[in-house]
Amino acid sequence: MKILNIVGARPNFMKIAPLIESYRAYPHIEPVLVHTGQHYDEKMSDLFFRQLGIPEPDMNLDVGSGSHAVQTAAVMTAIEPVLQDQRPDAVLVVGDVNSTIACGLVAVKLGIPLIHVEAGLRSFDRSMPEEINRILTDSISEIFFCTEQSGVDNLLDEGIAPERIHLVGNVMIDTLLRNREKAEASGVLEEMGLRPEHYAVMTLHRPSNVDDPGAMARIIDAMDSIQRDMPLVFPIHPRTEANLQRFGLSARLHGMENLHLTPPSGYLDFLKLTANAAVVLTDSGGIQEESTILGVPCITLRENTERPVTVKVGANQLAGNDTTRIIEAYRRARAQERAGWAPPPFWDGKAAERTVAAINQWWEESYGKPRESGEVSASAGI
Ligand code: UD1
């Protein structure tokens, strides 16, 4: 069984790493890895491959940046000949980025079954590009792997047959647990002069926060208050950095004495930073989940989350981008007990193993025994 696996943007890399490793237990599964090149900077891409031990991609489509239409179309145009040439039995996509829907759409139109890992998550906010990507990807996938019960419930509500849905846990948490010890060896705290549990970490890149100068300014006001209370580390996404300059807000950040403004962090340094932080503030999806497992209170700078289990267990608060609400949430988080909550079910480091076992079983049940290499699958009508 040949499975073509897609990665494109930074949050995909942590999700694919344990899957690629788990395929090794199934010698008849031949994984092919394709990087769309949606993220391409050393610090947004290559560094993650090296640190997570992900093999060099078999192909890089080098699509780069662009508007949503330009980027999505570029991925679609570039992946089509690859799928026609490779003739995989299935295409596996993770998460909700533009590369996910672009490759999924091309695959199903070529008759290739689509596997979606991290399926069913919904923010119910259609102004988020990722929400559109999630809904569309799930509407064309054949088999669904969910990180939390809400994902299962959302798919059932959308009419997906229960036998196609698998609650397997969180492959990104597999990566976190595997790298926890390695990350502790990072010297990043010493380099920045930080004491464990005496600093906060923030990340910001959502269009709703960083493409709007008003929202950006309100968040910066909150950052100013927080950094007066304790050091605030802010590894800055290229999109955010470009916008801060465009809006004339960079000088304000540079003037904050207790703010550590850094380039995007590698995986291990960032894991060390979050694991030892007093509080994490973010608009990322994945970081809400990582801080839940690391036992660090999280404040999400959004009005909603597609990962409601993080709020339900008590690890995460939603604060939007209003200055007062962020500061109030920060005070509550400071008063909160670390790790005072139970981890969500199946976030135990074995999600990739469960996923690959289920893929193998699904394949054997739906498409018969694994095909001989070179033979074209009946399902892949290409
Ligand atoms: C993308 C995903 C988002 C994910 C995020 C993680 C979509 C719709 N969005 O958002 O879900 O949470 O990745 O980072 O797919 N840039 C660089 N170097 C890079 C990559 C990007 O400089 O290696 C800059 C470019 O100016 C680019 C901008 O960042 O235009 C945005 O990149 P893009 O991939 O379009 O979206 P992200 O905001 O990163």
Short mmCIF file of C-alpha atoms and ligand atoms in Angstrom, two decimals:
data_model
loop_
_atom_site.label_atom_id
_atom_site.label_comp_id
_atom_site.label_asym_id
_atom_site.label_seq_id
_atom_site.Cartn_x
_atom_site.Cartn_y
_atom_site.Cartn_z
CA MET A 1 0.00 0.00 0.00
CA LYS A 2 1.52 3.26 -1.09
CA ILE A 3 0.49 6.25 1.05
CA LEU A 4 1.44 9.71 -0.11
CA ASN A 5 1.77 12.00 2.92
CA ILE A 6 1.46 15.76 2.59
CA VAL A 7 3.12 18.45 4.70
CA GLY A 8 3.18 22.15 3.92
CA ALA A 9 3.29 24.45 6.91
CA ARG A 10 5.04 24.46 10.28
CA PRO A 11 2.28 22.83 12.37
CA ASN A 12 2.16 19.88 9.93
CA PHE A 13 5.70 18.75 10.65
CA MET A 14 5.06 17.71 14.28
CA LYS A 15 2.01 15.75 13.14
CA ILE A 16 3.66 13.81 10.33
CA ALA A 17 6.85 12.84 12.23
CA PRO A 18 5.32 10.07 14.43
CA LEU A 19 3.21 8.75 11.53
CA ILE A 20 6.26 8.27 9.32
CA GLU A 21 7.89 6.42 12.21
CA SER A 22 4.84 4.21 12.82
CA TYR A 23 4.63 3.09 9.18
CA ARG A 24 7.87 1.17 9.79
CA ALA A 25 5.96 -1.52 11.69
CA TYR A 26 4.11 -2.36 8.44
CA PRO A 27 6.61 -3.41 5.78
CA HIS A 28 3.89 -3.58 3.11
CA ILE A 29 3.14 0.12 3.61
CA GLU A 30 5.27 2.35 1.42
CA PRO A 31 5.13 5.96 2.62
CA VAL A 32 6.02 8.79 0.26
CA LEU A 33 6.53 12.26 1.76
CA VAL A 34 5.69 15.41 -0.20
CA HIS A 35 6.42 18.93 1.10
CA THR A 36 4.36 21.55 -0.70
CA GLY A 37 6.78 24.34 0.29
CA GLN A 38 3.99 26.51 1.80
CA HIS A 39 6.51 27.27 4.55
CA TYR A 40 10.05 27.47 3.26
CA ASP A 41 12.26 29.53 5.63
CA GLU A 42 14.99 27.60 7.44
CA LYS A 43 13.38 28.51 10.77
CA MET A 44 9.83 27.69 9.63
CA SER A 45 10.65 24.39 7.92
CA ASP A 46 14.12 22.79 7.56
CA LEU A 47 14.98 23.15 11.24
CA PHE A 48 11.87 21.15 12.15
CA PHE A 49 12.77 18.32 9.78
CA ARG A 50 16.22 18.05 11.36
CA GLN A 51 15.09 18.32 14.97
CA LEU A 52 12.20 15.88 14.59
CA GLY A 53 14.21 13.39 12.52
CA ILE A 54 11.74 13.56 9.62
CA PRO A 55 13.32 12.09 6.47
CA GLU A 56 14.01 14.45 3.58
CA PRO A 57 10.79 14.79 1.61
CA ASP A 58 10.70 12.68 -1.54
CA MET A 59 9.49 15.80 -3.34
CA ASN A 60 9.23 19.51 -2.63
CA LEU A 61 6.69 21.46 -4.69
CA ASP A 62 8.24 24.82 -3.70
CA VAL A 63 4.96 26.72 -3.93
CA GLY A 64 5.92 29.47 -1.46
CA SER A 65 3.71 32.33 -0.28
CA GLY A 66 0.79 34.05 -1.96
CA SER A 67 -2.85 34.99 -1.47
CA HIS A 68 -5.14 32.11 -0.52
CA ALA A 69 -6.23 31.59 -4.12
CA VAL A 70 -2.72 31.83 -5.53
CA GLN A 71 -1.23 29.52 -2.91
CA THR A 72 -4.04 26.94 -3.02
CA ALA A 73 -4.04 26.89 -6.81
CA ALA A 74 -0.25 26.58 -6.93
CA VAL A 75 -0.35 23.54 -4.64
CA MET A 76 -3.16 21.96 -6.69
CA THR A 77 -1.38 22.49 -9.98
CA ALA A 78 1.89 21.14 -8.62
CA ILE A 79 0.48 18.06 -6.82
CA GLU A 80 -1.63 16.76 -9.71
CA PRO A 81 1.24 15.45 -11.88
CA VAL A 82 2.90 14.01 -8.77
CA LEU A 83 -0.22 11.98 -7.94
CA GLN A 84 -0.59 10.90 -11.56
CA ASP A 85 3.01 9.77 -11.60
CA GLN A 86 3.16 8.18 -8.14
CA ARG A 87 -0.28 6.53 -8.25
CA PRO A 88 -0.62 6.18 -4.48
CA ASP A 89 -3.34 4.00 -2.96
CA ALA A 90 -4.24 6.76 -0.52
CA VAL A 91 -3.28 10.35 0.27
CA LEU A 92 -2.89 11.36 3.92
CA VAL A 93 -3.31 14.99 4.95
CA VAL A 94 -2.99 16.51 8.43
CA GLY A 95 -4.53 19.59 10.02
CA ASP A 96 -6.19 22.50 8.29
CA VAL A 97 -3.72 24.55 6.26
CA ASN A 98 -4.09 25.52 2.62
CA SER A 99 -1.87 22.61 1.55
CA THR A 100 -4.29 20.20 3.29
CA ILE A 101 -7.37 21.12 1.26
CA ALA A 102 -5.43 21.74 -1.97
CA CYS A 103 -3.91 18.25 -2.04
CA GLY A 104 -7.08 16.61 -0.74
CA LEU A 105 -9.18 18.07 -3.50
CA VAL A 106 -6.81 16.96 -6.25
CA ALA A 107 -6.50 13.46 -4.76
CA VAL A 108 -10.24 12.74 -4.58
CA LYS A 109 -10.80 14.06 -8.11
CA LEU A 110 -8.24 11.50 -9.25
CA GLY A 111 -10.19 8.84 -7.38
CA ILE A 112 -7.59 8.42 -4.64
CA PRO A 113 -9.04 7.88 -1.14
CA LEU A 114 -8.23 10.66 1.32
CA ILE A 115 -7.19 10.12 4.94
CA HIS A 116 -7.59 13.11 7.27
CA VAL A 117 -5.61 13.22 10.50
CA GLU A 118 -6.94 15.78 13.03
CA ALA A 119 -10.40 15.60 11.50
CA GLY A 120 -13.66 17.02 12.81
CA LEU A 121 -12.33 20.03 14.74
CA ARG A 122 -14.65 23.02 14.36
CA SER A 123 -14.40 26.58 15.67
CA PHE A 124 -17.79 27.34 14.06
CA ASP A 125 -16.18 30.58 12.86
CA ARG A 126 -16.24 30.67 9.09
CA SER A 127 -14.18 33.84 8.97
CA MET A 128 -11.15 31.63 9.76
CA PRO A 129 -9.47 30.28 6.62
CA GLU A 130 -8.62 27.12 8.56
CA GLU A 131 -12.30 26.47 9.37
CA ILE A 132 -13.12 26.46 5.65
CA ASN A 133 -10.18 24.13 5.03
CA ARG A 134 -11.38 21.78 7.80
CA ILE A 135 -15.00 21.62 6.62
CA LEU A 136 -14.01 21.06 2.99
CA THR A 137 -11.34 18.47 3.76
CA ASP A 138 -13.72 16.49 5.97
CA SER A 139 -16.43 16.65 3.33
CA ILE A 140 -14.23 14.73 0.87
CA SER A 141 -12.25 12.40 3.17
CA GLU A 142 -12.88 8.70 3.39
CA ILE A 143 -11.42 7.93 6.80
CA PHE A 144 -11.18 10.30 9.76
CA PHE A 145 -8.80 10.40 12.71
CA CYS A 146 -9.86 12.59 15.63
CA THR A 147 -7.89 14.04 18.51
CA GLU A 148 -10.83 14.67 20.81
CA GLN A 149 -14.47 13.65 21.27
CA SER A 150 -15.76 16.99 19.92
CA GLY A 151 -14.24 16.07 16.54
CA VAL A 152 -16.14 12.78 16.52
CA ASP A 153 -19.39 14.52 17.51
CA ASN A 154 -18.99 17.20 14.82
CA LEU A 155 -18.43 14.58 12.10
CA LEU A 156 -21.43 12.54 13.25
CA ASP A 157 -23.53 15.74 13.19
CA GLU A 158 -22.37 16.27 9.61
CA GLY A 159 -23.61 12.82 8.65
CA ILE A 160 -20.35 10.85 8.52
CA ALA A 161 -20.87 7.13 9.21
CA PRO A 162 -19.49 6.18 12.65
CA GLU A 163 -17.39 3.29 11.27
CA ARG A 164 -15.29 5.80 9.29
CA ILE A 165 -14.39 7.84 12.38
CA HIS A 166 -11.57 6.88 14.76
CA LEU A 167 -10.81 8.64 18.03
CA VAL A 168 -7.07 7.95 18.24
CA GLY A 169 -5.67 10.86 20.25
CA ASN A 170 -3.21 13.51 19.24
CA VAL A 171 -0.22 12.79 16.99
CA MET A 172 1.28 16.20 17.82
CA ILE A 173 1.34 15.16 21.49
CA ASP A 174 3.20 11.97 20.45
CA THR A 175 5.93 14.25 19.13
CA LEU A 176 5.91 16.39 22.26
CA LEU A 177 6.26 13.40 24.59
CA ARG A 178 9.04 11.92 22.45
CA ASN A 179 11.03 15.14 22.50
CA ARG A 180 10.40 16.32 26.03
CA GLU A 181 13.70 15.11 27.44
CA LYS A 182 15.73 16.28 24.46
CA ALA A 183 14.14 19.72 24.78
CA GLU A 184 15.11 19.98 28.45
CA ALA A 185 18.75 19.98 27.30
CA SER A 186 18.19 23.23 25.38
CA GLY A 187 20.08 26.18 26.82
CA VAL A 188 17.47 28.70 25.72
CA LEU A 189 16.47 29.83 29.23
CA GLU A 190 20.08 30.55 30.21
CA GLU A 191 20.71 32.35 26.92
CA MET A 192 17.79 34.68 27.62
CA GLY A 193 18.47 34.94 31.35
CA LEU A 194 15.07 33.45 32.27
CA ARG A 195 14.13 31.55 35.44
CA PRO A 196 11.74 28.59 35.14
CA GLU A 197 8.12 29.58 35.89
CA HIS A 198 9.04 33.28 36.10
CA TYR A 199 8.26 34.34 32.55
CA ALA A 200 5.44 34.19 30.00
CA VAL A 201 5.55 33.10 26.34
CA MET A 202 3.42 34.53 23.57
CA THR A 203 2.84 33.65 19.91
CA LEU A 204 0.65 35.46 17.42
CA HIS A 205 -0.03 34.90 13.75
CA ARG A 206 -3.81 34.62 13.10
CA PRO A 207 -5.07 37.04 10.45
CA SER A 208 -7.89 38.14 12.86
CA ASN A 209 -5.20 39.44 15.24
CA VAL A 210 -2.25 40.43 13.12
CA ASP A 211 -3.86 41.70 9.91
CA ASP A 212 -5.95 44.23 11.85
CA PRO A 213 -4.00 47.22 13.27
CA GLY A 214 -6.65 47.84 15.97
CA ALA A 215 -6.52 44.26 17.27
CA MET A 216 -2.73 44.29 17.09
CA ALA A 217 -2.58 47.54 19.12
CA ARG A 218 -4.96 46.15 21.80
CA ILE A 219 -2.80 43.05 22.16
CA ILE A 220 0.34 45.18 22.37
CA ASP A 221 -1.24 47.17 25.23
CA ALA A 222 -1.82 43.89 27.08
CA MET A 223 1.75 42.77 26.33
CA ASP A 224 3.02 46.00 27.83
CA SER A 225 1.22 45.33 31.13
CA ILE A 226 2.32 41.69 31.23
CA GLN A 227 5.99 42.47 30.61
CA ARG A 228 5.89 44.91 33.54
CA ASP A 229 4.89 41.95 35.72
CA MET A 230 7.34 39.39 34.35
CA PRO A 231 9.57 38.77 31.31
CA LEU A 232 7.58 38.03 28.16
CA VAL A 233 9.15 35.95 25.37
CA PHE A 234 7.71 36.61 21.91
CA PRO A 235 9.09 34.50 19.04
CA ILE A 236 7.74 36.34 16.07
CA HIS A 237 6.11 34.74 12.99
CA PRO A 238 7.22 36.29 9.65
CA ARG A 239 3.64 37.34 8.85
CA THR A 240 3.35 39.16 12.22
CA GLU A 241 6.72 40.83 11.86
CA ALA A 242 5.88 42.15 8.40
CA ASN A 243 2.54 43.54 9.63
CA LEU A 244 4.00 45.19 12.73
CA GLN A 245 6.34 47.11 10.47
CA ARG A 246 3.56 47.98 8.04
CA PHE A 247 1.36 49.30 10.87
CA GLY A 248 4.23 51.27 12.44
CA LEU A 249 3.95 49.25 15.68
CA SER A 250 7.44 47.72 15.81
CA ALA A 251 9.01 50.62 17.73
CA ARG A 252 6.52 50.17 20.55
CA LEU A 253 7.54 46.55 21.03
CA HIS A 254 11.22 47.36 20.82
CA GLY A 255 10.71 49.92 23.58
CA MET A 256 9.47 47.30 26.09
CA GLU A 257 12.26 46.57 28.52
CA ASN A 258 11.12 43.14 29.66
CA LEU A 259 10.06 41.81 26.25
CA HIS A 260 12.28 39.21 24.57
CA LEU A 261 11.53 39.59 20.88
CA THR A 262 13.09 36.63 19.04
CA PRO A 263 13.00 35.08 15.54
CA PRO A 264 10.72 32.01 15.12
CA SER A 265 11.93 29.35 17.54
CA GLY A 266 13.02 25.83 16.65
CA TYR A 267 10.90 22.96 18.00
CA LEU A 268 13.16 21.99 20.91
CA ASP A 269 13.80 25.53 22.15
CA PHE A 270 10.12 26.33 21.95
CA LEU A 271 9.18 23.17 23.84
CA LYS A 272 11.66 24.08 26.56
CA LEU A 273 10.28 27.63 26.67
CA THR A 274 6.63 26.56 26.95
CA ALA A 275 7.28 23.68 29.36
CA ASN A 276 8.93 26.05 31.83
CA ALA A 277 6.71 29.10 31.38
CA ALA A 278 4.36 30.42 34.04
CA VAL A 279 1.74 31.25 31.41
CA VAL A 280 1.38 30.84 27.64
CA LEU A 281 -0.57 33.34 25.50
CA THR A 282 -1.29 32.32 21.93
CA ASP A 283 -3.64 32.32 18.97
CA SER A 284 -2.20 29.05 17.65
CA GLY A 285 -4.27 25.86 17.74
CA GLY A 286 -1.44 23.45 18.49
CA ILE A 287 0.04 25.45 21.36
CA GLN A 288 -3.28 25.26 23.24
CA GLU A 289 -2.92 21.48 23.11
CA GLU A 290 0.79 21.40 23.94
CA SER A 291 0.39 23.63 27.01
CA THR A 292 -2.49 21.42 28.19
CA ILE A 293 -0.12 18.44 28.30
CA LEU A 294 2.78 20.47 29.69
CA GLY A 295 0.61 21.58 32.62
CA VAL A 296 1.03 25.28 31.80
CA PRO A 297 -2.04 27.56 31.91
CA CYS A 298 -2.89 28.87 28.44
CA ILE A 299 -4.68 32.04 27.37
CA THR A 300 -6.03 31.88 23.83
CA LEU A 301 -6.24 35.24 22.08
CA ARG A 302 -9.34 34.27 20.13
CA GLU A 303 -13.09 34.28 20.73
CA ASN A 304 -13.39 30.58 19.96
CA THR A 305 -11.39 27.40 19.76
CA GLU A 306 -11.75 24.29 17.62
CA ARG A 307 -10.03 22.44 20.50
CA PRO A 308 -12.70 22.76 23.22
CA VAL A 309 -11.29 19.90 25.29
CA THR A 310 -8.43 22.20 26.37
CA VAL A 311 -10.99 24.60 27.90
CA LYS A 312 -13.13 21.77 29.28
CA VAL A 313 -10.27 20.23 31.26
CA GLY A 314 -9.44 23.67 32.68
CA ALA A 315 -6.10 24.29 30.94
CA ASN A 316 -7.18 27.05 28.58
CA GLN A 317 -9.11 30.35 28.74
CA LEU A 318 -10.47 32.28 25.76
CA ALA A 319 -9.70 35.99 25.99
CA GLY A 320 -10.12 37.38 22.45
CA ASN A 321 -7.98 40.42 21.65
CA ASP A 322 -9.41 42.90 24.15
CA THR A 323 -6.73 44.43 26.40
CA THR A 324 -8.69 44.20 29.67
CA ARG A 325 -9.88 40.65 29.05
CA ILE A 326 -6.34 39.48 28.28
CA ILE A 327 -4.97 41.07 31.45
CA GLU A 328 -7.78 39.60 33.58
CA ALA A 329 -7.17 36.15 32.07
CA TYR A 330 -3.46 36.58 32.76
CA ARG A 331 -4.17 37.33 36.45
CA ARG A 332 -6.38 34.26 36.72
CA ALA A 333 -3.76 32.10 35.00
CA ARG A 334 -1.06 33.36 37.39
CA ALA A 335 -3.22 32.28 40.32
CA GLN A 336 -3.93 28.89 38.75
CA GLU A 337 -2.22 25.70 39.87
CA ARG A 338 0.10 24.20 37.24
CA ALA A 339 -0.99 20.82 35.92
CA GLY A 340 -4.16 21.07 37.96
CA TRP A 341 -6.11 19.18 35.30
CA ALA A 342 -6.32 15.73 33.73
CA PRO A 343 -4.98 15.20 30.19
CA PRO A 344 -7.59 14.52 27.49
CA PRO A 345 -8.15 10.83 26.68
CA PHE A 346 -5.58 9.19 24.37
CA TRP A 347 -3.09 12.08 24.44
CA ASP A 348 -0.59 9.50 25.59
CA GLY A 349 2.10 9.26 22.90
CA LYS A 350 0.47 6.38 21.01
CA ALA A 351 -1.87 8.20 18.63
CA ALA A 352 0.28 7.56 15.54
CA GLU A 353 0.49 3.84 16.32
CA ARG A 354 -3.31 3.68 16.60
CA THR A 355 -3.73 5.70 13.41
CA VAL A 356 -1.48 3.51 11.29
CA ALA A 357 -3.02 0.31 12.70
CA ALA A 358 -6.47 1.61 11.76
CA ILE A 359 -5.30 2.67 8.28
CA ASN A 360 -3.91 -0.82 7.73
CA GLN A 361 -7.13 -2.45 8.85
CA TRP A 362 -9.30 -0.06 6.80
CA TRP A 363 -7.22 -0.78 3.73
CA GLU A 364 -7.43 -4.54 4.09
CA GLU A 365 -11.17 -4.45 4.75
CA SER A 366 -12.06 -1.93 2.04
CA TYR A 367 -9.63 -2.72 -0.73
CA GLY A 368 -8.58 -6.32 -0.14
CA LYS A 369 -5.07 -7.50 0.49
CA PRO A 370 -2.16 -5.12 -0.07
CA ARG A 371 -1.43 -4.86 -3.78
CA GLU A 372 1.84 -5.94 -5.38
CA SER A 373 4.10 -2.98 -6.01
CA GLY A 374 3.62 -1.47 -9.47
CA GLU A 375 0.05 -2.76 -9.78
CA VAL A 376 -2.49 0.06 -10.07
CA SER A 377 -5.14 0.09 -7.37
CA ALA A 378 -8.71 -0.38 -8.55
CA SER A 379 -9.73 2.49 -6.28
CA ALA A 380 -7.23 4.92 -7.67
CA GLY A 381 -8.85 5.56 -11.02
CA ILE A 382 -5.91 7.33 -12.61
C1 UD1 B 1 -0.28 29.06 7.96
C2 UD1 B 1 -1.64 28.36 8.10
C3 UD1 B 1 -2.09 28.42 9.54
C4 UD1 B 1 -1.03 27.89 10.49
C5 UD1 B 1 0.25 28.67 10.23
C6 UD1 B 1 1.39 28.26 11.12
C7 UD1 B 1 -3.15 28.51 6.18
C8 UD1 B 1 -4.39 29.15 5.67
N1 UD1 B 1 -2.66 29.02 7.32
O1 UD1 B 1 -0.49 30.42 8.27
O2 UD1 B 1 -3.26 27.63 9.69
O3 UD1 B 1 -1.47 28.04 11.81
O4 UD1 B 1 0.62 28.47 8.86
O5 UD1 B 1 2.48 29.12 10.92
O6 UD1 B 1 -2.67 27.58 5.57
N2 UD1 B 1 6.28 33.46 5.43
C9 UD1 B 1 7.64 33.55 5.39
N3 UD1 B 1 8.36 32.38 5.43
C10 UD1 B 1 7.78 31.18 5.50
C11 UD1 B 1 6.37 31.11 5.52
C12 UD1 B 1 5.63 32.26 5.50
O7 UD1 B 1 8.21 34.62 5.34
O8 UD1 B 1 8.50 30.16 5.54
C13 UD1 B 1 5.48 34.72 5.41
C14 UD1 B 1 5.10 35.15 4.03
O9 UD1 B 1 5.15 36.54 4.00
C15 UD1 B 1 3.66 34.70 3.90
C16 UD1 B 1 3.16 34.81 5.34
O10 UD1 B 1 4.29 34.51 6.16
O11 UD1 B 1 2.92 35.46 3.01
C17 UD1 B 1 2.04 33.89 5.67
O12 UD1 B 1 2.36 32.53 5.34
P1 UD1 B 1 1.17 31.50 4.98
O13 UD1 B 1 1.71 30.13 4.86
O14 UD1 B 1 0.34 32.04 3.87
O15 UD1 B 1 0.24 31.58 6.26
P2 UD1 B 1 0.58 31.52 7.82
O16 UD1 B 1 0.15 32.80 8.42
O17 UD1 B 1 1.95 31.05 8.11
#
